[in-house]
mmCIF file of C-alpha atoms in Angstrom:
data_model
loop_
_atom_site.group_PDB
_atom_site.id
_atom_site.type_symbol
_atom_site.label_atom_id
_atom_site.label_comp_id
_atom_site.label_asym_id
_atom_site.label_seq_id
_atom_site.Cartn_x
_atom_site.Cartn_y
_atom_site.Cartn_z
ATOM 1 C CA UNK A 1 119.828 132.331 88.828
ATOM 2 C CA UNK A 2 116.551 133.687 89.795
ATOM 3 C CA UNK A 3 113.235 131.406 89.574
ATOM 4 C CA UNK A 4 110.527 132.223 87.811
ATOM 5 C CA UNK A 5 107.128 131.375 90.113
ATOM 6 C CA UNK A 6 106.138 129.064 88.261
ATOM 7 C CA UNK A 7 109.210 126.892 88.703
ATOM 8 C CA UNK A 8 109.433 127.675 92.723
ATOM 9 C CA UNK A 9 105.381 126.239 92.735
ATOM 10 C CA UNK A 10 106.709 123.029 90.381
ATOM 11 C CA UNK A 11 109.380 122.087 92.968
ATOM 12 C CA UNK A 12 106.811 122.969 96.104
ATOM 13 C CA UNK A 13 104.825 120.501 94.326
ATOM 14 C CA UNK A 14 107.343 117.724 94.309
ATOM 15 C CA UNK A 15 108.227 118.796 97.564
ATOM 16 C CA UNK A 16 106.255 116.009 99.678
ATOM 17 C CA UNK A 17 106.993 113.484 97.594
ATOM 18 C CA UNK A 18 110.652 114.626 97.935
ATOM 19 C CA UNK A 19 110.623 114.441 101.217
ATOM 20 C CA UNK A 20 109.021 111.018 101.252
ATOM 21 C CA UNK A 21 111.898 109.224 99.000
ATOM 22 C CA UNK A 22 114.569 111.460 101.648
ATOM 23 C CA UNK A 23 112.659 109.877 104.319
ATOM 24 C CA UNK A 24 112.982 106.362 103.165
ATOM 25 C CA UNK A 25 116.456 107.126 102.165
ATOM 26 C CA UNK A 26 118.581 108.012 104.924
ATOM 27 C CA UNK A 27 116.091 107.067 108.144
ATOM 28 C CA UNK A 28 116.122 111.059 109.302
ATOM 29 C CA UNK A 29 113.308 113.639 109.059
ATOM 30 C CA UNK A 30 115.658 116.392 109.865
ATOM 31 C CA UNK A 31 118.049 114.619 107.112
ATOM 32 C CA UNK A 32 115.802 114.640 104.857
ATOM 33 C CA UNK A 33 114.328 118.106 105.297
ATOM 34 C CA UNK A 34 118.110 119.225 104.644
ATOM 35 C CA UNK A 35 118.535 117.242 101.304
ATOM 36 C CA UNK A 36 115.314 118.608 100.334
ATOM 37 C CA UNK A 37 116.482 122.046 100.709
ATOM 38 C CA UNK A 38 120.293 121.071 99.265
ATOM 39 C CA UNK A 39 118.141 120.186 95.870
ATOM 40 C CA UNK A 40 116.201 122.854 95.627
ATOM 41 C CA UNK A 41 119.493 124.942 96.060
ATOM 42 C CA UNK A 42 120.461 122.653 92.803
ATOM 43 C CA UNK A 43 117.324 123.603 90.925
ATOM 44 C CA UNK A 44 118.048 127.225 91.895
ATOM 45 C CA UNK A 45 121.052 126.997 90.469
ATOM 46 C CA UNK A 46 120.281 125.148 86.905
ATOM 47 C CA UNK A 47 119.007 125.840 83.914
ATOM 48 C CA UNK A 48 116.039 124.926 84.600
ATOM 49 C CA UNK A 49 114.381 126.004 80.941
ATOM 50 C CA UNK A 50 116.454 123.188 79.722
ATOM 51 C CA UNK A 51 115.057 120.441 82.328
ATOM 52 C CA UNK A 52 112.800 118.455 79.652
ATOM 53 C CA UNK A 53 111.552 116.534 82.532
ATOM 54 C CA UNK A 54 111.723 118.479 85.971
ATOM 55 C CA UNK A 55 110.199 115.691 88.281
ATOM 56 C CA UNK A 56 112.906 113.026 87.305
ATOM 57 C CA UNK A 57 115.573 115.972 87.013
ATOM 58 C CA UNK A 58 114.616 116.889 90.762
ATOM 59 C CA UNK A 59 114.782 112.871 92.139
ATOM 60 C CA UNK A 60 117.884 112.355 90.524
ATOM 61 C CA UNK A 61 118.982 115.028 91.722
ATOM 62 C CA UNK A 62 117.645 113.967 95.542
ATOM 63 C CA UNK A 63 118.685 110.721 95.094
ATOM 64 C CA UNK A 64 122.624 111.281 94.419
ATOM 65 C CA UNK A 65 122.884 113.935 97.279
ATOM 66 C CA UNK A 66 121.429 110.734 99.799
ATOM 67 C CA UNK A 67 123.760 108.713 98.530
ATOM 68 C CA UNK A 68 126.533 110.702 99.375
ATOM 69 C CA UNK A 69 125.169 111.498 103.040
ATOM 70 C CA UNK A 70 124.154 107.316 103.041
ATOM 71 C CA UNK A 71 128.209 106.879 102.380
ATOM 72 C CA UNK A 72 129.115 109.625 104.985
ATOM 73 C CA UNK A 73 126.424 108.116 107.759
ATOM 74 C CA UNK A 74 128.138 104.909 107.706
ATOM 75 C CA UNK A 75 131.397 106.352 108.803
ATOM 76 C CA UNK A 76 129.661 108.270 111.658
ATOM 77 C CA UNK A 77 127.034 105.673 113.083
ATOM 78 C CA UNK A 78 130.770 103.758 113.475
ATOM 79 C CA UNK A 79 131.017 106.715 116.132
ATOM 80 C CA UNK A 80 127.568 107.122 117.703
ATOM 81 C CA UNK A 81 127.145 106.209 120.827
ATOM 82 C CA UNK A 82 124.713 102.708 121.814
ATOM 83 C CA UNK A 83 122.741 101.798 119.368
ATOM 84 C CA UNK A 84 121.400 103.823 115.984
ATOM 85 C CA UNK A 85 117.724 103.681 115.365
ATOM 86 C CA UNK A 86 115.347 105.815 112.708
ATOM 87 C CA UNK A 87 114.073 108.647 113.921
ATOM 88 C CA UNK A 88 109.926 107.379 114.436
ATOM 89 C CA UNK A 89 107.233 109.142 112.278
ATOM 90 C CA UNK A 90 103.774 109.345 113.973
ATOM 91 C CA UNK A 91 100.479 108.836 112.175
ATOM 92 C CA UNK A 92 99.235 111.268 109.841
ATOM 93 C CA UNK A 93 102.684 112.456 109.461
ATOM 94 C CA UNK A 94 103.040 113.650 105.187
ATOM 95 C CA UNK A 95 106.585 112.508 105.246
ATOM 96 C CA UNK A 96 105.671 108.682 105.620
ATOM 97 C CA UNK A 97 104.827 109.096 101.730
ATOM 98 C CA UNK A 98 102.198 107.623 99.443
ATOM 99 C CA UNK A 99 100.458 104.452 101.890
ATOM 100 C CA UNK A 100 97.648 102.888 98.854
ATOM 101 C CA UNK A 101 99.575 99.578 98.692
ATOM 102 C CA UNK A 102 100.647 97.083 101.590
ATOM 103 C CA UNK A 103 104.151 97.524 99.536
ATOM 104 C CA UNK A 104 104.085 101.227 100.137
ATOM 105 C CA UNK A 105 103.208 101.080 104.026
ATOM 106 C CA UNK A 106 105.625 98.573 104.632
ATOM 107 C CA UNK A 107 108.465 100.176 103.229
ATOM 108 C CA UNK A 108 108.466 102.828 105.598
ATOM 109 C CA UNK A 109 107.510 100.902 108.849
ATOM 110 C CA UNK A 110 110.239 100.874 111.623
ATOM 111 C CA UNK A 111 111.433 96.990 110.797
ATOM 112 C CA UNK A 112 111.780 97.808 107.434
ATOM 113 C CA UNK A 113 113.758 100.990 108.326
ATOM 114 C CA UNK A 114 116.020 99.139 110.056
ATOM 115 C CA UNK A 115 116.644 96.499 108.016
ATOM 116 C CA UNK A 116 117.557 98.920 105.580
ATOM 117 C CA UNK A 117 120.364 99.369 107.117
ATOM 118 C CA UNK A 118 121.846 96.998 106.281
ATOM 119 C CA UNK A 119 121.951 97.440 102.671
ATOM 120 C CA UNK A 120 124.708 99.367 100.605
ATOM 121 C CA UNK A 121 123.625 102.742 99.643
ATOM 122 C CA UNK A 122 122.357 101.700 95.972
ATOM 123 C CA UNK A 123 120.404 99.075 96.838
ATOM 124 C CA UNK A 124 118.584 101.399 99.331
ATOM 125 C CA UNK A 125 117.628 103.520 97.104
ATOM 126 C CA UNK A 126 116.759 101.213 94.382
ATOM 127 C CA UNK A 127 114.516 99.169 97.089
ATOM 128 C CA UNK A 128 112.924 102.688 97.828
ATOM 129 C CA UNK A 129 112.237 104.131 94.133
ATOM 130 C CA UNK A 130 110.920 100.422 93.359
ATOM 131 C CA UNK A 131 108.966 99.178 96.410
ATOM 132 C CA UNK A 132 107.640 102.418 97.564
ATOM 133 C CA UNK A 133 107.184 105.461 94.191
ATOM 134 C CA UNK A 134 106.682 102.053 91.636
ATOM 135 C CA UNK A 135 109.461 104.076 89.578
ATOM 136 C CA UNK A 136 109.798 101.877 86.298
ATOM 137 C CA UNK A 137 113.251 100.277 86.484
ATOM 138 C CA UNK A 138 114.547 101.950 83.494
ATOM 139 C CA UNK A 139 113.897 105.195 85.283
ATOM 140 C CA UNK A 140 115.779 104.131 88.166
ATOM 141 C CA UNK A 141 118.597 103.336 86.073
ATOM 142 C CA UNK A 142 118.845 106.649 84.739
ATOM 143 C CA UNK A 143 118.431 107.937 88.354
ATOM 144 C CA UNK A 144 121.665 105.896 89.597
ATOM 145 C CA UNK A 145 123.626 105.857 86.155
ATOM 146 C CA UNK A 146 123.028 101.611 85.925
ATOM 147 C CA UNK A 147 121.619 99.557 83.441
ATOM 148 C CA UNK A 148 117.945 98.486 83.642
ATOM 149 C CA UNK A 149 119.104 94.774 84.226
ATOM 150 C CA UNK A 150 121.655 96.119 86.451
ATOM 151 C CA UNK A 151 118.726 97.495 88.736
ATOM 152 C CA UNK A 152 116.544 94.720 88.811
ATOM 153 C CA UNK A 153 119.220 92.446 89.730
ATOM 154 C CA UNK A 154 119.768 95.168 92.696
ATOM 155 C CA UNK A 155 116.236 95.183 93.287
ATOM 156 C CA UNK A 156 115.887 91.385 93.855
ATOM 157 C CA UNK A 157 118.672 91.400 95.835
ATOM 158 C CA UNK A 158 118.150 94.038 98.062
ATOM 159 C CA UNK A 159 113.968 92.668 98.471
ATOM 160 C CA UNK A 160 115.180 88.922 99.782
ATOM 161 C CA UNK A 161 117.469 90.978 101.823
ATOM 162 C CA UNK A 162 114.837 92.756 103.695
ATOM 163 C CA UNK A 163 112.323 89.558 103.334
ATOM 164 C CA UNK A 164 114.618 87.639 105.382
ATOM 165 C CA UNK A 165 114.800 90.026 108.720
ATOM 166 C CA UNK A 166 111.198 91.011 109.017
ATOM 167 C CA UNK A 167 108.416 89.345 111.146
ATOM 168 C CA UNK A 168 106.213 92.374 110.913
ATOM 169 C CA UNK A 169 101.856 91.924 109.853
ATOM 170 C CA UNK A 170 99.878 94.889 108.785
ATOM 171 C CA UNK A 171 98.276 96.527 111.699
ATOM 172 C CA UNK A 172 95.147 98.623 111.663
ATOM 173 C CA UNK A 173 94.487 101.512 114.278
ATOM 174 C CA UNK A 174 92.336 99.119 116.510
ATOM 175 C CA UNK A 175 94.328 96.565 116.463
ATOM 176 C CA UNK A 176 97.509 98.398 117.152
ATOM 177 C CA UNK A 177 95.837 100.257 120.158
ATOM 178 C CA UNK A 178 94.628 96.450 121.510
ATOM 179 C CA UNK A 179 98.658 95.561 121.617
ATOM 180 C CA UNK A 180 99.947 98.113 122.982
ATOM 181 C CA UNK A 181 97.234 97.922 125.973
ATOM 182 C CA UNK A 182 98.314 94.634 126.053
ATOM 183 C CA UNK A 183 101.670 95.429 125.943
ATOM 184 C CA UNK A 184 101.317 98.200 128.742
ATOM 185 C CA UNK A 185 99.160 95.741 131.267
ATOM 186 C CA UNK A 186 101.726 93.206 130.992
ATOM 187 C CA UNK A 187 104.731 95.608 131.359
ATOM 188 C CA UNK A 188 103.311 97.211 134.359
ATOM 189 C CA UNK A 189 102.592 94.107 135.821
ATOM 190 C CA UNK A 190 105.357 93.486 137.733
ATOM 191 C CA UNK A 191 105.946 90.142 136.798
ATOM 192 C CA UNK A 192 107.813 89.069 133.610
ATOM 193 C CA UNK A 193 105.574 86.141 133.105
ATOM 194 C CA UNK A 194 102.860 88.438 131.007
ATOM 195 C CA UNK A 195 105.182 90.097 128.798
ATOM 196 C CA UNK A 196 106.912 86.783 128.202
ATOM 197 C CA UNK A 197 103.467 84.973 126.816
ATOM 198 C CA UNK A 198 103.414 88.029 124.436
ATOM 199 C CA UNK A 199 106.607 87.922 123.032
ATOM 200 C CA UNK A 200 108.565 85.841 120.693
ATOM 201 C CA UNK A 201 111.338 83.231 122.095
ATOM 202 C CA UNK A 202 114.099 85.267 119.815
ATOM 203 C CA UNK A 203 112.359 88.653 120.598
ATOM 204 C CA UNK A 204 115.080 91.517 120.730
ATOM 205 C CA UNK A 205 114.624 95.214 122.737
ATOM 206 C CA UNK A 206 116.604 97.970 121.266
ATOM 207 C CA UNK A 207 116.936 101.329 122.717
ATOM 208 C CA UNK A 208 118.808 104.709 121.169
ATOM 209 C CA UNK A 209 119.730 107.549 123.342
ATOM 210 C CA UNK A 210 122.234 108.982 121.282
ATOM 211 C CA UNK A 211 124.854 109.183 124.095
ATOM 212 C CA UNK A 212 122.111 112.302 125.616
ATOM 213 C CA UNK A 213 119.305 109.851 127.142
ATOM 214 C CA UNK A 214 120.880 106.958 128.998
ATOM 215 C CA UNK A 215 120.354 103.574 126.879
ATOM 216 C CA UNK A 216 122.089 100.044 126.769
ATOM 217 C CA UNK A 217 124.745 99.972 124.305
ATOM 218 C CA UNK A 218 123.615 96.266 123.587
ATOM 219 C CA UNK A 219 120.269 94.547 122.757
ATOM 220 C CA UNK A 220 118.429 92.613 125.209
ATOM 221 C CA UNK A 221 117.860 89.212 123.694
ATOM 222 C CA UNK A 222 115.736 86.728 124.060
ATOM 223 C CA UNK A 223 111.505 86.872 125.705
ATOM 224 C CA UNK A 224 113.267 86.490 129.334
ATOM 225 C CA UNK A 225 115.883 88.929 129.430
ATOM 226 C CA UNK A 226 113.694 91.484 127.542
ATOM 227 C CA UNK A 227 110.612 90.672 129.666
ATOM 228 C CA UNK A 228 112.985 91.597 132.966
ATOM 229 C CA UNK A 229 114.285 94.742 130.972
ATOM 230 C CA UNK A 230 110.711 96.180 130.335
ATOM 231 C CA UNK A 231 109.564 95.133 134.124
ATOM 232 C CA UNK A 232 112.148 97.220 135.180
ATOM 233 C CA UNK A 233 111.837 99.882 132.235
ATOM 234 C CA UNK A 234 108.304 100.726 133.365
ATOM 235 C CA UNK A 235 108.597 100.883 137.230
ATOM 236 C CA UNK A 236 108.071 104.111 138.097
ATOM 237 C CA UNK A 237 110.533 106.139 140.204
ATOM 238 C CA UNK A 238 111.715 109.145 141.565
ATOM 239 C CA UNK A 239 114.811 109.084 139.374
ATOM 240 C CA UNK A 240 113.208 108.506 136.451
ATOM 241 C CA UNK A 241 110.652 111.222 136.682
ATOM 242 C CA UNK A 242 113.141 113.218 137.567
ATOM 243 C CA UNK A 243 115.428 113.023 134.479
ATOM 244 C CA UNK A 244 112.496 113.492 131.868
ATOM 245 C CA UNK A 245 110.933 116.516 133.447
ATOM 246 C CA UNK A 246 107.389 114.909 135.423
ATOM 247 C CA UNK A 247 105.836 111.971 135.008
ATOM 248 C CA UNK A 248 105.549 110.786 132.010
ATOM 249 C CA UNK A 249 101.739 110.172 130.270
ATOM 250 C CA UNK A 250 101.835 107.244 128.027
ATOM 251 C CA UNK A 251 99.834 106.897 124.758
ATOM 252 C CA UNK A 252 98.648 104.414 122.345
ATOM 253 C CA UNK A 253 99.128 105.334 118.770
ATOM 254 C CA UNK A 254 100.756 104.132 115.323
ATOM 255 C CA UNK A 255 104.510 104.966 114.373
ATOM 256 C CA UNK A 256 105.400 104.435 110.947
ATOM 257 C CA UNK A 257 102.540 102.196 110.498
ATOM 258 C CA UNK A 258 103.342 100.063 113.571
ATOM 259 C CA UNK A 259 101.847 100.051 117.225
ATOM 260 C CA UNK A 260 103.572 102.626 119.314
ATOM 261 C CA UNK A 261 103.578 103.848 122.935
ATOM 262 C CA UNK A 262 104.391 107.404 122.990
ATOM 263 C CA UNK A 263 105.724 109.094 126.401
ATOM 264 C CA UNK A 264 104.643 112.665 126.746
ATOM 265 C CA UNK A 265 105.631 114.927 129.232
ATOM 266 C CA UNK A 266 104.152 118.833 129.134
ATOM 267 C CA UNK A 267 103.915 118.231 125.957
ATOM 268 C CA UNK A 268 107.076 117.089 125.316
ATOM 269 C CA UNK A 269 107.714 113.748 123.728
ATOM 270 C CA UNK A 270 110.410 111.455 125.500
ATOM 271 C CA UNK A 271 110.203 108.283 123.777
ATOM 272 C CA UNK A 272 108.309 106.422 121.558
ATOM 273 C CA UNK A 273 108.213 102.452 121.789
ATOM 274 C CA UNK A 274 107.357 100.748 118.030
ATOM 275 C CA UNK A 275 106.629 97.471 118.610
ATOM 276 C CA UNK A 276 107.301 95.132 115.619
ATOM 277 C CA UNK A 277 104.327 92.068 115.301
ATOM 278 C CA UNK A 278 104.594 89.217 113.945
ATOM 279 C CA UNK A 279 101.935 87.222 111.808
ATOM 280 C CA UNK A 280 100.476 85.475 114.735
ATOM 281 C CA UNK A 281 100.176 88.583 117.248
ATOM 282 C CA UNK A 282 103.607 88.209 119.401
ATOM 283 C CA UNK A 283 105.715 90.953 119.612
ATOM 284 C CA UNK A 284 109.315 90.197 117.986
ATOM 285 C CA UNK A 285 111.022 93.468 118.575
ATOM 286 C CA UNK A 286 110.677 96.374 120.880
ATOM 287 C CA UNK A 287 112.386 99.570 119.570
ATOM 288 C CA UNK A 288 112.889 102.712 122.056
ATOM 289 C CA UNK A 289 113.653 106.400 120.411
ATOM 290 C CA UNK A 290 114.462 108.403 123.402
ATOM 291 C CA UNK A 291 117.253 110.669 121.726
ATOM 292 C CA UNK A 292 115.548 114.076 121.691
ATOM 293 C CA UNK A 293 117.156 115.103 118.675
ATOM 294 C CA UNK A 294 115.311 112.855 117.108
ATOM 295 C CA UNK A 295 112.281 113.482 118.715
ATOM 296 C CA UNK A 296 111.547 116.963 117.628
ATOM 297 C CA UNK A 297 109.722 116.384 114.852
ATOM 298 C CA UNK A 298 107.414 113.553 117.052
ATOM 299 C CA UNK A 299 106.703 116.163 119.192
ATOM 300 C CA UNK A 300 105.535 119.174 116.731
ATOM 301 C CA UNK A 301 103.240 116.428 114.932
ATOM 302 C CA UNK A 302 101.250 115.668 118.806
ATOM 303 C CA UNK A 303 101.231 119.491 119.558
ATOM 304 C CA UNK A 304 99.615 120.068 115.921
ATOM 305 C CA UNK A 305 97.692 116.509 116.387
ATOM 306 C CA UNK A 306 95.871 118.342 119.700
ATOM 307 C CA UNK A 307 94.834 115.276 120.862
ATOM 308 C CA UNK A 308 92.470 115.569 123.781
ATOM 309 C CA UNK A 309 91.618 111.846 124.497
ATOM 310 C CA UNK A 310 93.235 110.553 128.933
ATOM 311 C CA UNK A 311 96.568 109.029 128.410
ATOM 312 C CA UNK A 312 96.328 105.362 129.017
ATOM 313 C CA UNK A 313 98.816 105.505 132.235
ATOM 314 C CA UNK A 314 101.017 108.208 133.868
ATOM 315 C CA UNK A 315 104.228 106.683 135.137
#
């Protein structure tokens, strides 16, 4: 069925926010781009004259095709090689959504991402529709076919959940570009004794290649053994420049609201760091993307983003 204009322009306008809730949902851009489409194929196809209330026909309609690919992922990730981690949004990016409330930016900050994870599929997306669009619980439980108690008891549920695993502080540009200086002295020091002072006893370094970019199929735990890990990470070499293409330039800069170290090479991006702070400054996680497939969209943002400003190292 053919759209009128006026029906294509209606679902370009929901299309951000879309994309925002797709986002949040399944941890992808490139996911989320394709579940975007995948509704807009279903709002092609209604009848969309008899949609009394397009925005919440569209989300529902979102919503229920991410929780079918949130079912599906969980069988594959059982199958990806090392570990799985979301593919890192830099700043200014319009997927990371609406960011007016502490709520809002936190919901889509790499720690939260993660911890995510660990949810079922409907309390993902009831946490998301709740903690990061305000949806009204009695719209959720239209969304998800619930009752409005049902969701808030979900909602509660799913909040402690995430409340428990996080360590993370709002971070401002300055502040994040003061860590991750930090963070970059002490790493290229050459000595693990620096990066221990900044990081917490239980601190944790994850890394994904995706089976493409070579990556330790376990978590370094513990300040020590990730403090040797990063000594070593950041050595430069031969080898290493070798395998990415040149040598790498290394950037300070904010992914999904957190401090990030992004490696660009021609301008390429090979990894980006998010480092996950805690209340009092120390650094309780270190998370690596250097799977280029999920780097793609990382690297269109810094070729728009034109920055012109001296990396602050080249490895």
């Amino acid at each position: 069925m053919a759209l009128l204009t006026s029906d294509v322009d209606r679902f370009e306008a929901a299309r951000p926010r879309l994309e925002a809730i797709a986002y949040r949902l399944l941890g992808s851009a490139s996911e989320a781009e394709d579940a975007v489409q995948e509704t807009y194929l279903r709002w092609q196809a209604a009848d969309v004259e008899r949609i009394e209330v397009p925005e919440a026909w569209l989300t529902k309609a979102l919503t229920n095709f991410c929780l079918n690919q949130l079912t599906s992922a969980r069988a594959r990730r059982e199958t990806y090689v090392g570990q799985w981690l979301p593919e890192p949004l830099l700043a200014g990016d319009p997927m990371l959504g609406p960011a007016d409330t502490a709520e809002q930016r936190e919901s889509v900050s790499y720690a939260v991402l993660v911890l995510l994870e660990r949810l079922s599929p409907n309390e993902r997306a009831v946490y998301v529709l709740r903690e990061a669009f305000d949806y009204p619980h009695r719209e959720i439980a239209e969304i998800l076919d619930i009752t409005e108690s049902a969701s808030q008891q979900i909602f509660h549920r799913a909040k402690k959940h995430v409340a428990d695993g996080k360590a993370r502080s709002e971070i401002d540009e300055a502040a994040a570009r003061r860590i991750i200086e930090e963070f970059l002295a002490a790493a290229t020091s050459g000595r693990t004794e620096p990066l221990v002072r900044l990081l917490t006893q239980d601190a944790v370094s994850i890394g994904d290649g995706g089976g493409k970019v070579p990556a330790r199929a376990k978590a370094f735990e513990g300040a020590k053994a990730v403090a040797t890990f990063l000594r070593g990470l950041f050595k430069p070499s031969d080898a290493k420049r070798a395998y990415v293409g040149g040598a790498p330039d290394l950037y300070a800069t904010t992914a999904n609201g957190e401090p990030a170290l992004v490696a660009v090479v021609d301008g390429r991006v090979v990894g980006v760091t998010c480092l996950e702070v805690t209340e009092d400054g120390t650094i309780a996680a270190v998370r690596s993307q250097v799977n280029p497939d999920k780097l793609v969209r990382a690297t269109q943002r810094w070729a728009a983003e034109g920055r012109a400003d001296a990396p602050l190292l080249t490895l």
